[in-house]
Coordinates of N, CA, C and O in Angstrom, one line a residue:
X1101 N 33.3 24.8 39.2 CA 32.6 23.6 39.0 C 31.1 23.7 38.9 O 30.5 23.0 38.1
X1102 N 30.5 24.6 39.7 CA 29.0 24.8 39.6 C 28.6 25.4 38.3 O 27.6 25.1 37.8
X1103 N 29.6 26.2 37.7 CA 29.3 26.8 36.4 C 29.2 25.7 35.3 O 28.4 25.7 34.4
X1104 N 30.1 24.7 35.4 CA 30.2 23.6 34.5 C 28.9 22.8 34.5 O 28.3 22.4 33.5
X1105 N 28.4 22.5 35.8 CA 27.1 21.7 35.9 C 26.0 22.5 35.3 O 25.1 21.9 34.7
X1106 N 25.9 23.8 35.5 CA 24.8 24.7 34.9 C 24.9 24.6 33.4 O 23.9 24.5 32.8
X1107 N 26.1 24.7 32.9 CA 26.2 24.6 31.4 C 25.7 23.2 30.9 O 25.1 23.2 29.9
X1108 N 26.0 22.2 31.6 CA 25.6 20.8 31.2 C 24.1 20.7 31.2 O 23.4 20.2 30.2
X1109 N 23.4 21.3 32.2 CA 21.9 21.2 32.2 C 21.3 22.1 31.1 O 20.5 21.7 30.4
X1110 N 21.9 23.2 30.8 CA 21.4 24.1 29.8 C 21.7 23.5 28.4 O 20.9 23.6 27.5
X1111 N 22.8 22.8 28.3 CA 23.2 22.2 27.0 C 22.4 21.0 26.7 O 22.4 20.6 25.6
X1112 N 21.7 20.4 27.6 CA 20.9 19.2 27.3 C 19.4 19.4 27.7 O 19.0 18.8 28.7
X1113 N 18.7 20.2 26.9 CA 17.3 20.4 27.2 C 16.4 19.1 27.0 O 15.4 18.9 27.7
X1114 N 16.9 18.2 26.3 CA 16.1 17.0 26.1 C 16.0 16.2 27.4 O 15.0 15.6 27.7
X1115 N 17.1 16.1 28.2 CA 17.1 15.4 29.5 C 16.1 16.1 30.4 O 15.4 15.4 31.2
X1116 N 16.1 17.4 30.4 CA 15.2 18.2 31.3 C 13.7 17.9 30.9 O 12.8 17.7 31.7
X1117 N 13.5 17.9 29.6 CA 12.1 17.6 29.1 C 11.7 16.2 29.5 O 10.5 16.0 29.9
X1118 N 12.5 15.2 29.3 CA 12.2 13.9 29.7 C 11.9 13.8 31.2 O 10.9 13.0 31.5
X1119 N 12.6 14.5 32.0 CA 12.3 14.4 33.4 C 10.9 15.0 33.7 O 10.1 14.6 34.5
X1120 N 10.5 16.1 33.0 CA 9.3 16.8 33.2 C 8.1 15.9 32.8 O 7.1 15.9 33.6
X1121 N 8.2 15.2 31.7 CA 7.1 14.4 31.3 C 7.0 13.1 32.1 O 5.9 12.5 32.1
X1122 N 8.0 12.7 32.7 CA 7.9 11.4 33.6 C 7.3 11.7 34.9 O 7.0 10.8 35.6
X1123 N 7.1 13.0 35.3 CA 6.6 13.3 36.6 C 5.1 13.0 36.6 O 4.4 12.7 35.7
X1124 N 4.5 13.1 37.9 CA 3.1 12.9 38.0 C 2.6 14.1 38.7 O 3.2 14.9 39.3
X1125 N 1.2 14.2 38.7 CA 0.5 15.2 39.4 C -0.4 14.6 40.4 O -1.1 13.6 40.1
X1126 N -0.5 15.1 41.6 CA -1.4 14.6 42.5 C -2.8 15.1 42.3 O -3.1 16.3 42.3
X1127 N -3.8 14.2 42.0 CA -5.2 14.6 41.8 C -5.9 14.3 43.0 O -5.9 13.3 43.6
X1128 N -6.7 15.3 43.5 CA -7.6 15.3 44.6 C -9.1 15.3 44.1 O -9.3 16.1 43.2
X1129 N -9.9 14.5 44.6 CA -11.3 14.6 44.2 C -12.3 14.2 45.3 O -11.9 13.6 46.3
X1130 N -13.6 14.4 45.1 CA -14.6 14.1 46.0 C -15.7 13.4 45.3 O -16.1 13.8 44.2
X1131 N -16.2 12.3 45.9 CA -17.4 11.6 45.3 C -18.7 11.9 46.1 O -18.6 11.7 47.3
X1132 N -19.7 12.4 45.4 CA -20.8 12.9 46.2 C -22.2 12.3 45.5 O -22.1 11.9 44.3
X1133 N -23.2 12.3 46.3 CA -24.5 11.9 45.7 C -25.2 13.2 45.3 O -24.6 14.3 45.4
X1134 N -26.4 13.2 44.6 CA -27.1 14.4 44.1 C -27.3 15.4 45.2 O -27.5 16.6 44.9
X1135 N -27.4 15.0 46.5 CA -27.7 16.0 47.6 C -26.4 16.5 48.3 O -26.5 17.1 49.4
X1136 N -25.3 16.2 47.6 CA -24.0 16.7 48.1 C -23.4 15.9 49.3 O -22.5 16.3 50.0
X1137 N -24.1 14.8 49.6 CA -23.6 13.9 50.7 C -22.4 13.1 50.1 O -22.4 12.7 49.0
X1138 N -21.4 12.9 51.0 CA -20.2 12.1 50.5 C -20.5 10.6 50.4 O -21.4 10.1 51.0
X1139 N -19.8 10.0 49.4 CA -19.9 8.6 49.2 C -18.6 7.9 49.6 O -17.6 8.2 49.0
X1140 N -18.8 7.1 50.6 CA -17.6 6.4 51.1 C -17.3 5.0 50.3 O -18.3 4.4 50.0
X1141 N -16.1 4.7 50.1 CA -15.8 3.4 49.5 C -16.0 3.3 48.0 O -16.0 2.2 47.4
X1142 N -16.1 4.4 47.3 CA -16.2 4.4 45.8 C -14.9 4.0 45.2 O -13.9 4.5 45.7
X1143 N -14.9 3.1 44.2 CA -13.6 2.8 43.6 C -13.5 3.7 42.3 O -14.4 3.7 41.4
X1144 N -12.4 4.4 42.3 CA -12.2 5.3 41.2 C -11.1 4.8 40.3 O -10.0 4.5 40.9
X1145 N -11.3 4.5 39.1 CA -10.3 3.9 38.1 C -9.9 4.9 37.0 O -10.9 5.4 36.3
X1146 N -8.6 5.2 36.9 CA -8.2 6.0 35.8 C -7.4 5.2 34.8 O -6.6 4.3 35.2
X1147 N -7.7 5.3 33.5 CA -7.1 4.6 32.5 C -6.4 5.6 31.5 O -7.0 6.6 31.2
X1148 N -5.2 5.2 31.2 CA -4.4 6.1 30.2 C -3.5 5.2 29.4 O -2.5 4.6 30.0
X1149 N -3.7 5.1 28.1 CA -2.8 4.3 27.2 C -2.3 3.0 27.8 O -1.1 2.7 27.9
X1150 N -3.3 2.2 28.2 CA -3.0 0.8 28.7 C -2.6 0.8 30.2 O -2.5 -0.3 30.7
X1151 N -2.5 1.9 30.8 CA -2.1 1.9 32.3 C -3.4 2.2 33.0 O -4.3 3.0 32.7
X1152 N -3.6 1.4 34.1 CA -4.8 1.5 35.0 C -4.3 1.8 36.4 O -3.4 1.2 36.9
X1153 N -4.9 2.9 37.0 CA -4.6 3.3 38.3 C -5.8 3.4 39.2 O -6.8 4.0 38.6
X1154 N -5.9 2.9 40.4 CA -7.1 2.9 41.1 C -6.9 3.7 42.5 O -5.8 3.6 43.1
X1155 N -8.1 4.2 43.0 CA -8.1 4.8 44.3 C -9.5 4.5 44.9 O -10.4 4.1 44.1
X1156 N -9.7 4.8 46.2 CA -11.0 4.6 46.8 C -11.2 5.8 47.6 O -10.4 6.4 48.2
X1157 N -12.5 6.2 47.6 CA -12.9 7.4 48.4 C -12.9 7.0 49.9 O -13.3 5.9 50.3
X1158 N -12.5 8.0 50.8 CA -12.4 7.7 52.2 C -13.8 8.1 52.9 O -14.8 8.4 52.2
X1159 N -13.8 8.1 54.3 CA -15.0 8.4 55.0 C -15.6 9.8 54.7 O -16.8 10.1 54.9
X1160 N -14.8 10.7 54.1 CA -15.2 12.1 53.7 C -15.5 12.1 52.3 O -15.8 13.2 51.7
X1161 N -15.5 11.0 51.6 CA -15.7 10.9 50.1 C -14.6 11.4 49.3 O -14.7 11.6 48.1
X1162 N -13.4 11.6 49.9 CA -12.3 12.2 49.2 C -11.3 11.1 48.8 O -11.1 10.1 49.5
X1163 N -10.7 11.3 47.7 CA -9.5 10.4 47.2 C -8.4 11.3 46.7 O -8.6 12.4 46.3
X1164 N -7.2 10.7 46.8 CA -6.0 11.3 46.2 C -5.3 10.2 45.4 O -5.2 9.1 45.8
X1165 N -4.7 10.7 44.3 CA -4.0 9.7 43.4 C -3.0 10.5 42.6 O -3.2 11.6 42.2
X1166 N -1.9 9.9 42.3 CA -0.8 10.4 41.5 C -1.0 9.9 40.1 O -1.0 8.7 39.9
X1167 N -1.1 10.8 39.1 CA -1.2 10.4 37.7 C -0.2 11.1 36.8 O 0.2 12.2 37.0
X1168 N 0.2 10.4 35.7 CA 1.1 11.1 34.8 C 0.2 12.0 33.9 O -1.0 11.9 33.8
X1169 N 0.8 13.0 33.4 CA 0.1 13.9 32.5 C -0.5 13.2 31.3 O 0.1 12.2 30.8
X1170 N -1.5 13.7 30.8 CA -2.2 13.1 29.6 C -3.6 13.1 29.7 O -4.2 13.6 30.6
X1171 N -4.3 12.4 28.7 CA -5.7 12.3 28.6 C -6.1 11.0 29.3 O -5.6 9.9 28.9
X1172 N -7.0 11.1 30.3 CA -7.5 9.8 31.0 C -8.9 9.6 30.9 O -9.7 10.6 30.7
X1173 N -9.3 8.4 31.1 CA -10.7 8.0 31.3 C -10.9 7.7 32.7 O -10.1 7.0 33.3
X1174 N -12.0 8.2 33.3 CA -12.3 7.9 34.7 C -13.6 7.1 34.9 O -14.6 7.4 34.2
X1175 N -13.5 6.1 35.7 CA -14.7 5.2 36.0 C -14.9 5.2 37.5 O -13.9 4.9 38.2
X1176 N -16.1 5.5 38.0 CA -16.4 5.5 39.4 C -17.5 4.5 39.6 O -18.6 4.6 39.0
X1177 N -17.3 3.5 40.5 CA -18.3 2.5 40.8 C -18.4 2.3 42.3 O -17.4 2.3 43.0
X1178 N -19.6 2.2 42.7 CA -19.9 1.9 44.1 C -21.3 1.3 44.2 O -22.2 1.7 43.5
X1179 N -21.5 0.2 45.0 CA -22.8 -0.4 45.1 C -23.9 0.6 45.5 O -23.6 1.4 46.4
X1180 N -25.1 0.5 44.9 CA -26.2 1.4 45.2 C -26.2 2.6 44.3 O -27.2 3.4 44.4
X1181 N -25.2 2.8 43.5 CA -25.2 3.9 42.6 C -24.9 3.6 41.2 O -24.2 2.5 40.9
X1182 N -25.3 4.4 40.2 CA -25.0 4.1 38.8 C -23.6 4.4 38.6 O -23.0 5.3 39.1
X1183 N -23.0 3.5 37.7 CA -21.5 3.7 37.3 C -21.4 5.0 36.5 O -22.2 5.3 35.7
X1184 N -20.4 5.7 36.8 CA -20.1 7.0 36.1 C -18.8 6.8 35.3 O -17.8 6.4 35.9
X1185 N -18.8 7.2 34.0 CA -17.6 7.2 33.2 C -17.4 8.6 32.6 O -18.4 9.1 32.0
X1186 N -16.2 9.1 32.8 CA -15.9 10.4 32.3 C -14.7 10.2 31.3 O -13.7 9.6 31.7
X1187 N -14.8 10.7 30.1 CA -13.8 10.4 29.1 C -13.1 11.8 28.8 O -13.7 12.9 29.2
X1188 N -11.9 11.7 28.4 CA -11.1 12.9 28.0 C -10.8 13.8 29.2 O -10.9 15.1 29.1
X1189 N -10.5 13.3 30.4 CA -10.0 14.1 31.4 C -8.5 14.5 31.3 O -7.7 13.5 31.3
X1190 N -8.2 15.7 31.1 CA -6.8 16.1 30.8 C -6.1 16.4 32.2 O -6.5 17.2 33.0
X1191 N -5.0 15.7 32.4 CA -4.2 15.9 33.6 C -2.9 16.6 33.1 O -2.3 16.1 32.2
X1192 N -2.6 17.7 33.7 CA -1.4 18.4 33.4 C -0.6 18.7 34.6 O -1.1 18.7 35.7
X1193 N 0.7 18.8 34.4 CA 1.7 19.0 35.5 C 1.3 20.3 36.2 O 1.0 21.3 35.6
X1194 N 1.2 20.3 37.5 CA 0.8 21.4 38.3 C -0.7 21.7 38.5 O -1.1 22.7 39.0
X1195 N -1.4 20.8 38.0 CA -2.9 20.8 38.1 C -3.3 20.9 39.6 O -2.9 20.1 40.4
X1196 N -4.1 21.9 40.0 CA -4.5 22.1 41.4 C -6.0 22.0 41.6 O -6.5 22.1 42.7
X1197 N -6.7 21.9 40.5 CA -8.2 21.9 40.6 C -8.7 20.6 41.3 O -8.2 19.5 41.0
X1198 N -9.6 20.7 42.3 CA -10.1 19.5 42.9 C -11.3 19.1 42.1 O -12.2 19.9 41.8
X1199 N -11.4 17.8 41.8 CA -12.5 17.3 41.0 C -13.6 16.9 41.9 O -13.4 16.4 43.0
X1200 N -14.8 17.1 41.5 CA -16.1 16.6 42.1 C -16.8 15.7 41.2 O -17.1 16.2 40.1
X1201 N -17.2 14.5 41.6 CA -18.0 13.6 40.8 C -19.3 13.4 41.6 O -19.3 13.0 42.7
X1202 N -20.5 13.5 40.9 CA -21.8 13.3 41.4 C -22.3 12.0 40.8 O -22.4 11.9 39.6
X1203 N -22.7 11.1 41.7 CA -23.3 9.8 41.3 C -24.8 9.8 41.5 O -25.3 10.3 42.5
X1204 N -25.5 9.2 40.6 CA -26.9 9.0 40.7 C -27.2 7.7 41.4 O -26.6 6.7 41.1
X1205 N -28.2 7.7 42.3 CA -28.6 6.4 42.9 C -29.1 5.4 41.9 O -29.7 5.7 40.9
X1206 N -28.8 4.2 42.2 CA -29.3 3.0 41.4 C -30.6 2.5 41.9 O -30.7 2.2 43.1
X1207 N -31.6 2.6 41.1 CA -32.9 2.2 41.7 C -32.9 0.6 41.8 O -32.3 0.0 40.9
X1208 N -33.6 0.1 42.8 CA -33.6 -1.4 43.0 C -34.3 -2.0 41.8 O -35.2 -1.5 41.3
X1209 N -33.8 -3.2 41.5 CA -34.5 -4.0 40.4 C -35.7 -4.6 40.9 O -35.8 -5.0 42.1
X1210 N -36.7 -4.8 40.1 CA -38.0 -5.3 40.5 C -37.9 -6.8 40.5 O -37.4 -7.5 39.6
X1211 N -38.3 -7.4 41.6 CA -38.4 -8.9 41.7 C -39.8 -9.3 41.6 O -40.7 -8.9 42.3
X1212 N -40.2 -10.1 40.6 CA -41.5 -10.5 40.4 C -42.0 -11.4 41.6 O -41.2 -12.1 42.1
X1213 N -43.3 -11.3 41.9 CA -43.8 -12.1 43.0 C -43.8 -13.6 42.6 O -43.9 -13.9 41.5
X1214 N -43.8 -14.4 43.7 CA -43.9 -15.8 43.4 C -45.4 -16.2 43.3 O -46.1 -15.8 44.2
X1215 N -45.7 -16.8 42.2 CA -47.1 -17.1 42.0 C -47.3 -18.6 41.8 O -46.6 -19.1 40.9
X1216 N -48.3 -19.2 42.3 CA -48.7 -20.6 42.1 C -47.5 -21.5 42.1 O -46.4 -21.2 42.2
X1217 N -47.8 -22.8 42.0 CA -46.8 -23.8 41.9 C -46.0 -24.0 43.1 O -46.2 -23.3 44.1
X1218 N -45.2 -25.0 43.1 CA -44.3 -25.3 44.2 C -42.9 -24.7 44.0 O -42.3 -25.0 43.0
X1219 N -42.5 -23.9 44.9 CA -41.1 -23.3 44.7 C -40.2 -24.0 45.8 O -40.6 -24.0 47.0
X1220 N -39.1 -24.5 45.3 CA -38.3 -25.3 46.2 C -37.6 -24.4 47.3 O -37.1 -24.9 48.3
X1221 N -37.7 -23.1 47.1 CA -37.1 -22.2 48.1 C -38.0 -21.9 49.2 O -37.6 -21.4 50.2
X1222 N -39.3 -22.3 49.1 CA -40.3 -22.1 50.2 C -40.6 -23.4 50.8 O -41.0 -24.4 50.2
X1223 N -40.4 -23.5 52.1 CA -40.7 -24.7 52.9 C -41.9 -24.5 53.6 O -42.1 -23.6 54.4
X1224 N -42.9 -25.4 53.4 CA -44.2 -25.3 54.1 C -44.0 -26.1 55.5 O -43.6 -27.2 55.5
X1225 N -44.4 -25.4 56.5 CA -44.3 -26.0 57.9 C -45.6 -26.0 58.5 O -46.4 -25.1 58.4
X1226 N -46.0 -27.2 59.0 CA -47.3 -27.3 59.6 C -47.1 -27.4 61.2 O -46.2 -28.2 61.6
X1227 N -47.8 -26.6 61.9 CA -47.6 -26.7 63.3 C -48.8 -27.5 63.9 O -49.9 -27.5 63.3
X1228 N -48.7 -28.1 65.0 CA -49.8 -28.9 65.6 C -51.0 -28.0 65.9 O -52.1 -28.4 65.8
X1229 N -50.7 -26.7 66.2 CA -51.8 -25.8 66.6 C -52.7 -25.5 65.4 O -53.9 -25.6 65.5
X1230 N -52.1 -25.4 64.2 CA -52.9 -25.1 63.0 C -53.7 -26.3 62.5 O -54.7 -26.1 61.9
X1231 N -53.2 -27.5 62.9 CA -54.0 -28.7 62.5 C -55.1 -28.9 63.4 O -56.1 -29.6 63.1
X1232 N -55.1 -28.4 64.7 CA -56.2 -28.7 65.7 C -57.4 -27.7 65.5 O -58.4 -28.0 65.9
X1233 N -57.1 -26.6 65.0 CA -58.1 -25.6 64.8 C -58.9 -25.8 63.5 O -58.3 -25.8 62.4
X1234 N -60.2 -26.0 63.6 CA -61.0 -26.3 62.5 C -61.9 -25.1 62.2 O -62.4 -24.5 63.2
X1235 N -62.0 -24.7 60.9 CA -62.9 -23.6 60.7 C -64.3 -23.9 61.0 O -64.8 -25.0 60.8
X1236 N -65.1 -22.9 61.5 CA -66.5 -23.1 61.8 C -67.4 -22.5 60.7 O -67.0 -21.5 60.0
X1237 N -68.5 -23.1 60.6 CA -69.4 -22.6 59.6 C -70.1 -21.5 60.2 O -70.7 -21.7 61.3
X1238 N -70.1 -20.3 59.7 CA -70.9 -19.2 60.2 C -72.2 -19.2 59.6 O -72.5 -19.2 58.4
X1239 N -73.2 -19.1 60.6 CA -74.6 -19.1 60.1 C -75.2 -17.7 60.1 O -75.1 -16.9 60.8

């Protein structure tokens, strides 16, 4: 009976090939800043032929995700850092390489100072103390 089962598997290589291509590979990676410090809470998005898969980096900056083989686009986003996009990342069955992604800090945007005029976000408050003190004329 076992010889018959072995012959059936050998006789149908298409079914074995289909099972191989439907498998996934576990991808491990680390998200770091330029000084090699880990980045917690980064959202890592993998895109492949209309499929989107997401992961988040943990407190050690590490993420793990299962992906099908093929060519993927990777996008990494986290507040305070520039968004990173990597195209043409090839995932193959049995891939064991750990990926490392380095993000650049996002510089704060400049806020122009408030000049002249009345701004409704600023409330002027008069205290009784400031009204009682009168400036003196210095001679």
